[in-house]
Amino acid sequence: MNELTVIIPLYNEQEIINELYDRLSASVASISPDFILLFVDDGSKDHTLEKVMQIATKDKRVKYISFSRNFGHQVAVSAGLDHCQSKAVVIIDGDLQDPPELIPSLYAKYQEGFEVVYARRLKRKGETWFKLLTAKLFYRLMKRITSIDLPLDVGDFRIIDQKIVECLRQMPEQHKFLRGQIAWLGFRQAFVEYERDSRKAGKTGYPLKKMVRFALDGITAFSNSPLRLVTNLGIFISLLSFLIILYALYSHFVLQQTITGWTSLIISSMFIGGVQLLSIGIIGEYISRINTDVRKRPLYIVDKSNIDTN
Ligand code: UDP
Ligand code: MG
């Protein structure tokens, strides 16, 4: 068993690979010579894979897995976790937003006996205000509606013990939300702080659509509050309509004056229609995830790799 494996998910990062490799290997070598750099190419459309393969021919400590197409960041990291055998595992983004030079500090803290050591960002450079705001709102919301203690201001950059890796392998969900899963597992967890850089080159692989899907994966995997909200909304609206029915009957039979209002009708039917669609949508989000879990397809398809899989 190696001392350390570093898992690096890559999606269209060709400009950065060489610098990434240099900085990673220099930083990790200061801890132990016995390490593996495991690059997971998540179906990149540029020359990311070729560059990684080139490096791997020169350096036996470089391993790679490449997917048959883009499966997403969380799946790429999961594939790395499936293929590593080390005492400790570092997960780091491949765009140099997470400085490889911080790994020795993470490792030092890990040596003190923590199974999970997060890198907590003090500042985030080069992010749009929109991303910062939505991220902040999302983590606030998660704190309120889930019972897991999701650490704030951390990404996926962290070091985890082999024990955590074993546990993660046993979690069968198809919609991975690793930071939530790791928080859910517990064990002793600690932090190391750093300033997050902006990306070195290339552009984000997390456009708004993927971010929304990621957020929904997190919420549905760790909270049933949205479902409860729908039920409560249903109860509230049923009570309200009961009162309105009473009023309608009263004004028809007792006051003998039927309301002429088109406005009130259209407003209430639009409102209830909206609430119903939203509620069905929320339920649908959960059902679609049950559906993918039931199918039990493999999480990813490996195209090329230099790891012995037997
Ligand atoms: N990534 C990936 N698959 C994807 C999108 C991103 O493997 O579908 C990788 C990407 O190469 C990077 C890391 O995941 O190493 C974080 O992605 P990115 O920097 O694009 O996200 P952001 O920092 O903008 O949230
Ligand atoms: Mg990034």
Tab-separated table of C-alpha atoms and ligand atoms in Angstrom:
chain	number	residue	atom	x	y	z
A	1	MET	CA	0.000	0.000	0.000
A	2	ASN	CA	1.328	3.443	-0.951
A	3	GLU	CA	1.660	6.279	1.470
A	4	LEU	CA	-0.372	8.770	-0.556
A	5	THR	CA	-2.506	8.964	-3.694
A	6	VAL	CA	-3.546	12.283	-5.181
A	7	ILE	CA	-6.742	12.168	-7.245
A	8	ILE	CA	-7.031	14.883	-9.877
A	9	PRO	CA	-10.215	15.102	-11.999
A	10	LEU	CA	-9.564	16.764	-15.346
A	11	TYR	CA	-11.923	18.167	-17.912
A	12	ASN	CA	-10.376	20.172	-20.747
A	13	GLU	CA	-7.316	21.278	-18.799
A	14	GLN	CA	-4.615	20.848	-21.472
A	15	GLU	CA	-2.958	24.235	-20.846
A	16	ILE	CA	-2.299	23.470	-17.205
A	17	ILE	CA	-1.217	19.823	-17.138
A	18	ASN	CA	2.530	20.347	-17.228
A	19	GLU	CA	2.591	22.995	-14.524
A	20	LEU	CA	0.114	20.931	-12.515
A	21	TYR	CA	2.324	17.873	-12.727
A	22	ASP	CA	5.481	19.789	-11.813
A	23	ARG	CA	3.939	21.496	-8.809
A	24	LEU	CA	2.119	18.390	-7.594
A	25	SER	CA	5.096	16.075	-7.825
A	26	ALA	CA	7.408	18.595	-6.161
A	27	SER	CA	4.972	19.204	-3.340
A	28	VAL	CA	4.059	15.583	-2.684
A	29	ALA	CA	7.661	14.352	-2.946
A	30	SER	CA	8.490	16.452	0.104
A	31	ILE	CA	6.166	14.191	2.117
A	32	SER	CA	7.146	10.766	0.876
A	33	PRO	CA	8.714	9.287	-2.262
A	34	ASP	CA	6.039	6.601	-2.203
A	35	PHE	CA	3.114	8.325	-3.886
A	36	ILE	CA	0.800	8.022	-6.881
A	37	LEU	CA	-0.652	10.854	-8.934
A	38	LEU	CA	-3.939	9.541	-10.296
A	39	PHE	CA	-5.318	11.694	-13.107
A	40	VAL	CA	-8.915	11.038	-14.092
A	41	ASP	CA	-9.713	12.400	-17.526
A	42	ASP	CA	-13.436	13.043	-17.568
A	43	GLY	CA	-13.951	12.754	-21.321
A	44	SER	CA	-12.008	15.906	-22.206
A	45	LYS	CA	-12.446	17.174	-25.750
A	46	ASP	CA	-8.963	18.686	-25.958
A	47	HIS	CA	-5.505	17.118	-25.581
A	48	THR	CA	-5.666	16.598	-21.819
A	49	LEU	CA	-5.436	12.820	-22.089
A	50	GLU	CA	-2.528	12.815	-24.530
A	51	LYS	CA	-0.580	15.133	-22.244
A	52	VAL	CA	-1.229	12.945	-19.221
A	53	MET	CA	-0.234	9.801	-21.141
A	54	GLN	CA	2.963	11.498	-22.221
A	55	ILE	CA	3.861	12.292	-18.625
A	56	ALA	CA	2.959	8.756	-17.554
A	57	THR	CA	5.485	7.232	-19.940
A	58	LYS	CA	8.243	9.176	-18.187
A	59	ASP	CA	7.065	8.913	-14.589
A	60	LYS	CA	5.890	5.579	-13.222
A	61	ARG	CA	4.170	7.288	-10.312
A	62	VAL	CA	1.666	8.817	-12.717
A	63	LYS	CA	-1.460	6.754	-13.280
A	64	TYR	CA	-4.478	7.679	-15.323
A	65	ILE	CA	-8.031	6.630	-16.044
A	66	SER	CA	-9.921	8.104	-18.951
A	67	PHE	CA	-13.669	7.947	-19.424
A	68	SER	CA	-15.507	7.187	-22.631
A	69	ARG	CA	-17.292	10.555	-22.287
A	70	ASN	CA	-17.898	13.343	-19.781
A	71	PHE	CA	-19.473	11.896	-16.661
A	72	GLY	CA	-19.017	14.854	-14.329
A	73	HIS	CA	-16.634	15.956	-11.646
A	74	GLN	CA	-18.077	13.936	-8.749
A	75	VAL	CA	-18.041	10.748	-10.808
A	76	ALA	CA	-14.443	11.408	-11.859
A	77	VAL	CA	-13.397	11.698	-8.235
A	78	SER	CA	-15.397	8.567	-7.372
A	79	ALA	CA	-13.561	6.630	-10.086
A	80	GLY	CA	-10.295	7.751	-8.548
A	81	LEU	CA	-11.465	6.548	-5.156
A	82	ASP	CA	-12.392	3.179	-6.664
A	83	HIS	CA	-8.870	2.765	-8.008
A	84	CYS	CA	-6.605	3.822	-5.186
A	85	GLN	CA	-4.877	1.877	-2.472
A	86	SER	CA	-3.090	4.208	-0.147
A	87	LYS	CA	-3.025	5.050	3.481
A	88	ALA	CA	-4.195	8.552	2.676
A	89	VAL	CA	-5.840	10.116	-0.354
A	90	VAL	CA	-5.816	13.752	-1.455
A	91	ILE	CA	-8.573	15.096	-3.711
A	92	ILE	CA	-7.589	18.238	-5.591
A	93	ASP	CA	-8.999	20.202	-8.548
A	94	GLY	CA	-6.917	20.099	-11.691
A	95	ASP	CA	-7.171	23.790	-12.532
A	96	LEU	CA	-4.616	24.927	-9.923
A	97	GLN	CA	-7.279	26.775	-7.959
A	98	ASP	CA	-6.287	24.498	-5.113
A	99	PRO	CA	-2.563	25.075	-4.525
A	100	PRO	CA	-0.635	21.765	-4.540
A	101	GLU	CA	1.820	23.406	-2.109
A	102	LEU	CA	-0.800	23.088	0.632
A	103	ILE	CA	-0.744	19.280	0.536
A	104	PRO	CA	2.107	18.935	3.070
A	105	SER	CA	0.113	21.005	5.611
A	106	LEU	CA	-2.944	18.821	5.020
A	107	TYR	CA	-0.779	15.761	5.465
A	108	ALA	CA	0.788	17.096	8.677
A	109	LYS	CA	-2.661	17.625	10.170
A	110	TYR	CA	-3.691	14.156	8.987
A	111	GLN	CA	-0.657	12.732	10.810
A	112	GLU	CA	-2.052	14.221	14.024
A	113	GLY	CA	-4.831	11.647	13.771
A	114	PHE	CA	-7.665	13.273	11.818
A	115	GLU	CA	-9.372	11.080	9.235
A	116	VAL	CA	-10.516	14.076	7.184
A	117	VAL	CA	-8.624	17.331	6.803
A	118	TYR	CA	-10.369	20.010	4.737
A	119	ALA	CA	-8.694	22.906	3.027
A	120	ARG	CA	-10.828	25.896	3.956
A	121	ARG	CA	-10.716	28.895	1.641
A	122	LEU	CA	-10.258	32.250	3.261
A	123	LYS	CA	-10.634	34.149	-0.008
A	124	ARG	CA	-11.849	33.087	-3.398
A	125	LYS	CA	-10.219	34.947	-6.228
A	126	GLY	CA	-11.601	35.157	-9.713
A	127	GLU	CA	-15.131	33.994	-8.978
A	128	THR	CA	-18.148	35.973	-10.124
A	129	TRP	CA	-20.315	37.621	-7.465
A	130	PHE	CA	-23.146	35.439	-8.732
A	131	LYS	CA	-21.253	32.219	-7.983
A	132	LEU	CA	-20.202	33.476	-4.547
A	133	LEU	CA	-23.755	34.542	-3.655
A	134	THR	CA	-25.458	31.377	-4.896
A	135	ALA	CA	-22.866	29.197	-3.173
A	136	LYS	CA	-23.382	31.060	0.092
A	137	LEU	CA	-27.177	30.765	-0.121
A	138	PHE	CA	-26.929	27.090	-1.009
A	139	TYR	CA	-24.740	26.180	1.963
A	140	ARG	CA	-26.945	28.181	4.321
A	141	LEU	CA	-29.968	26.312	3.000
A	142	MET	CA	-28.215	22.948	3.332
A	143	LYS	CA	-27.391	23.733	6.926
A	144	ARG	CA	-31.029	24.430	7.672
A	145	ILE	CA	-32.680	21.531	5.906
A	146	THR	CA	-30.220	18.678	6.448
A	147	SER	CA	-28.956	17.019	9.553
A	148	ILE	CA	-25.390	16.707	8.282
A	149	ASP	CA	-22.852	19.259	9.329
A	150	LEU	CA	-21.605	20.421	5.957
A	151	PRO	CA	-18.465	22.519	6.522
A	152	LEU	CA	-18.648	26.017	5.085
A	153	ASP	CA	-16.186	27.462	2.569
A	154	VAL	CA	-14.640	24.161	1.575
A	155	GLY	CA	-14.600	22.595	-1.848
A	156	ASP	CA	-13.462	19.073	-2.555
A	157	PHE	CA	-9.790	19.827	-1.774
A	158	ARG	CA	-8.985	17.635	1.225
A	159	ILE	CA	-7.041	14.656	2.507
A	160	ILE	CA	-8.932	11.570	3.657
A	161	ASP	CA	-7.900	8.370	5.346
A	162	GLN	CA	-8.216	4.952	3.717
A	163	LYS	CA	-11.078	4.230	6.158
A	164	ILE	CA	-13.124	7.035	4.602
A	165	VAL	CA	-12.326	5.739	1.116
A	166	GLU	CA	-13.610	2.278	2.089
A	167	CYS	CA	-16.830	3.792	3.434
A	168	LEU	CA	-17.369	5.907	0.328
A	169	ARG	CA	-16.987	2.822	-1.863
A	170	GLN	CA	-19.817	1.236	0.066
A	171	MET	CA	-22.193	4.120	-0.617
A	172	PRO	CA	-24.078	3.052	-3.713
A	173	GLU	CA	-25.818	6.260	-4.773
A	174	GLN	CA	-25.445	7.207	-8.416
A	175	HIS	CA	-25.810	10.922	-7.754
A	176	LYS	CA	-22.665	11.555	-5.807
A	177	PHE	CA	-22.380	14.538	-3.513
A	178	LEU	CA	-19.040	13.627	-2.003
A	179	ARG	CA	-18.654	16.571	0.355
A	180	GLY	CA	-22.006	15.686	1.916
A	181	GLN	CA	-21.204	11.979	2.042
A	182	ILE	CA	-17.911	12.636	3.796
A	183	ALA	CA	-19.556	14.980	6.305
A	184	TRP	CA	-22.248	12.338	6.880
A	185	LEU	CA	-19.598	9.709	7.664
A	186	GLY	CA	-18.275	11.577	10.669
A	187	PHE	CA	-14.878	10.544	12.097
A	188	ARG	CA	-12.415	13.163	13.283
A	189	GLN	CA	-12.364	16.131	10.943
A	190	ALA	CA	-10.076	19.174	10.903
A	191	PHE	CA	-9.276	22.227	8.766
A	192	VAL	CA	-6.293	23.919	7.208
A	193	GLU	CA	-6.837	27.402	5.790
A	194	TYR	CA	-5.649	28.868	2.510
A	195	GLU	CA	-6.402	31.497	-0.105
A	196	ARG	CA	-7.998	30.174	-3.227
A	197	ASP	CA	-6.568	31.356	-6.533
A	198	SER	CA	-8.422	31.936	-9.725
A	199	ARG	CA	-8.105	29.325	-12.428
A	200	LYS	CA	-4.765	29.335	-14.286
A	201	ALA	CA	-6.159	28.802	-17.755
A	202	GLY	CA	-9.132	27.389	-19.535
A	203	LYS	CA	-12.667	27.946	-18.332
A	204	THR	CA	-14.939	26.517	-15.683
A	205	GLY	CA	-16.437	23.086	-16.296
A	206	TYR	CA	-19.278	24.023	-13.969
A	207	PRO	CA	-21.693	26.241	-15.860
A	208	LEU	CA	-24.947	27.238	-14.145
A	209	LYS	CA	-26.826	24.179	-15.368
A	210	LYS	CA	-24.324	21.766	-13.801
A	211	MET	CA	-24.255	23.833	-10.617
A	212	VAL	CA	-28.033	23.602	-10.261
A	213	ARG	CA	-27.945	19.856	-10.834
A	214	PHE	CA	-25.155	19.498	-8.284
A	215	ALA	CA	-27.139	21.518	-5.730
A	216	LEU	CA	-30.239	19.380	-6.333
A	217	ASP	CA	-28.168	16.212	-5.893
A	218	GLY	CA	-26.967	17.528	-2.561
A	219	ILE	CA	-30.406	18.487	-1.332
A	220	THR	CA	-32.218	15.348	-2.436
A	221	ALA	CA	-29.488	13.082	-1.073
A	222	PHE	CA	-29.529	14.587	2.384
A	223	SER	CA	-32.919	16.124	3.014
A	224	ASN	CA	-36.592	15.279	2.754
A	225	SER	CA	-37.613	18.809	3.716
A	226	PRO	CA	-38.734	19.781	0.202
A	227	LEU	CA	-41.166	16.841	0.235
A	228	ARG	CA	-42.418	17.871	3.645
A	229	LEU	CA	-42.801	21.417	2.379
A	230	VAL	CA	-45.033	20.140	-0.411
A	231	THR	CA	-47.206	18.267	2.079
A	232	ASN	CA	-47.514	21.313	4.312
A	233	LEU	CA	-48.286	23.506	1.352
A	234	GLY	CA	-51.005	21.034	0.359
A	235	ILE	CA	-52.532	21.149	3.826
A	236	PHE	CA	-52.415	24.926	3.913
A	237	ILE	CA	-54.008	25.348	0.503
A	238	SER	CA	-56.683	22.741	1.261
A	239	LEU	CA	-57.639	24.622	4.431
A	240	LEU	CA	-57.697	27.884	2.526
A	241	SER	CA	-59.920	26.465	-0.212
A	242	PHE	CA	-62.242	25.000	2.402
A	243	LEU	CA	-62.742	28.489	3.838
A	244	ILE	CA	-63.251	29.936	0.385
A	245	ILE	CA	-65.838	27.238	-0.394
A	246	LEU	CA	-67.729	28.092	2.783
A	247	TYR	CA	-67.660	31.743	1.838
A	248	ALA	CA	-68.839	30.988	-1.696
A	249	LEU	CA	-71.770	28.896	-0.451
A	250	TYR	CA	-72.652	31.538	2.117
A	251	SER	CA	-72.690	34.342	-0.422
A	252	HIS	CA	-74.707	32.244	-2.873
A	253	PHE	CA	-77.437	30.961	-0.548
A	254	VAL	CA	-77.579	33.493	2.256
A	255	LEU	CA	-76.497	36.771	0.765
A	256	GLN	CA	-77.932	35.709	-2.608
A	257	GLN	CA	-75.178	37.549	-4.416
A	258	THR	CA	-72.780	35.517	-6.481
A	259	ILE	CA	-69.395	37.104	-6.964
A	260	THR	CA	-68.843	38.525	-10.385
A	261	GLY	CA	-65.063	38.386	-10.062
A	262	TRP	CA	-63.091	37.036	-12.987
A	263	THR	CA	-59.980	38.447	-11.312
A	264	SER	CA	-60.264	36.377	-8.167
A	265	LEU	CA	-60.921	33.240	-10.218
A	266	ILE	CA	-57.972	33.665	-12.512
A	267	ILE	CA	-55.633	34.531	-9.660
A	268	SER	CA	-56.599	31.545	-7.565
A	269	SER	CA	-56.494	29.071	-10.426
A	270	MET	CA	-53.100	30.340	-11.607
A	271	PHE	CA	-51.776	30.218	-8.078
A	272	ILE	CA	-52.954	26.722	-7.364
A	273	GLY	CA	-51.806	25.549	-10.779
A	274	GLY	CA	-48.332	26.934	-10.072
A	275	VAL	CA	-48.117	25.362	-6.665
A	276	GLN	CA	-49.203	22.002	-8.060
A	277	LEU	CA	-46.650	22.029	-10.857
A	278	LEU	CA	-43.885	23.019	-8.487
A	279	SER	CA	-44.857	20.264	-6.073
A	280	ILE	CA	-44.956	17.646	-8.796
A	281	GLY	CA	-41.560	18.894	-9.941
A	282	ILE	CA	-40.063	18.472	-6.479
A	283	ILE	CA	-41.450	14.968	-6.171
A	284	GLY	CA	-40.180	14.269	-9.687
A	285	GLU	CA	-36.629	15.239	-8.658
A	286	TYR	CA	-36.681	12.566	-5.991
A	287	ILE	CA	-38.318	9.941	-8.198
A	288	SER	CA	-35.855	10.485	-11.029
A	289	ARG	CA	-33.021	9.805	-8.602
A	290	ILE	CA	-34.681	6.658	-7.343
A	291	ASN	CA	-35.031	5.675	-10.969
A	292	THR	CA	-31.322	6.035	-11.748
A	293	ASP	CA	-30.379	4.194	-8.566
A	294	VAL	CA	-32.714	1.319	-9.417
A	295	ARG	CA	-31.222	0.897	-12.879
A	296	LYS	CA	-27.857	0.126	-11.273
A	297	ARG	CA	-25.853	1.095	-14.297
A	298	PRO	CA	-22.117	1.429	-13.841
A	299	LEU	CA	-21.286	4.904	-12.641
A	300	TYR	CA	-18.761	5.476	-15.429
A	301	ILE	CA	-17.199	3.718	-18.392
A	302	VAL	CA	-13.418	3.519	-18.514
A	303	ASP	CA	-11.841	3.878	-21.919
A	304	LYS	CA	-8.089	3.836	-21.263
A	305	SER	CA	-6.067	3.332	-18.127
A	306	ASN	CA	-2.565	2.287	-17.043
A	307	ILE	CA	-3.743	0.799	-13.755
A	308	ASP	CA	-3.820	-2.967	-13.340
A	309	THR	CA	-7.429	-3.692	-12.547
A	310	ASN	CA	-6.951	-7.234	-11.289
B	1	UDP	N1	-14.151	18.710	-13.895
B	1	UDP	C1	-14.402	17.395	-14.283
B	1	UDP	N2	-15.559	17.122	-14.972
B	1	UDP	C2	-16.473	18.094	-15.274
B	1	UDP	C3	-16.209	19.417	-14.845
B	1	UDP	C4	-15.043	19.689	-14.157
B	1	UDP	O1	-13.622	16.483	-14.026
B	1	UDP	O2	-17.475	17.779	-15.897
B	1	UDP	C5	-12.889	18.992	-13.149
B	1	UDP	C6	-12.097	20.197	-13.662
B	1	UDP	O3	-11.157	19.827	-14.641
B	1	UDP	C7	-11.431	20.683	-12.400
B	1	UDP	C8	-12.426	20.334	-11.303
B	1	UDP	O4	-13.259	19.311	-11.834
B	1	UDP	O5	-10.237	19.973	-12.139
B	1	UDP	C9	-13.246	21.526	-10.858
B	1	UDP	O6	-13.948	22.046	-11.939
B	1	UDP	P1	-13.988	23.584	-12.312
B	1	UDP	O7	-12.706	24.249	-11.966
B	1	UDP	O8	-14.435	23.702	-13.722
B	1	UDP	O9	-15.123	24.108	-11.335
B	1	UDP	P2	-15.177	25.477	-10.534
B	1	UDP	O10	-13.850	25.634	-9.837
B	1	UDP	O11	-15.406	26.522	-11.562
B	1	UDP	O12	-16.305	25.292	-9.602
B	2	MG	MG	-12.085	25.571	-10.683
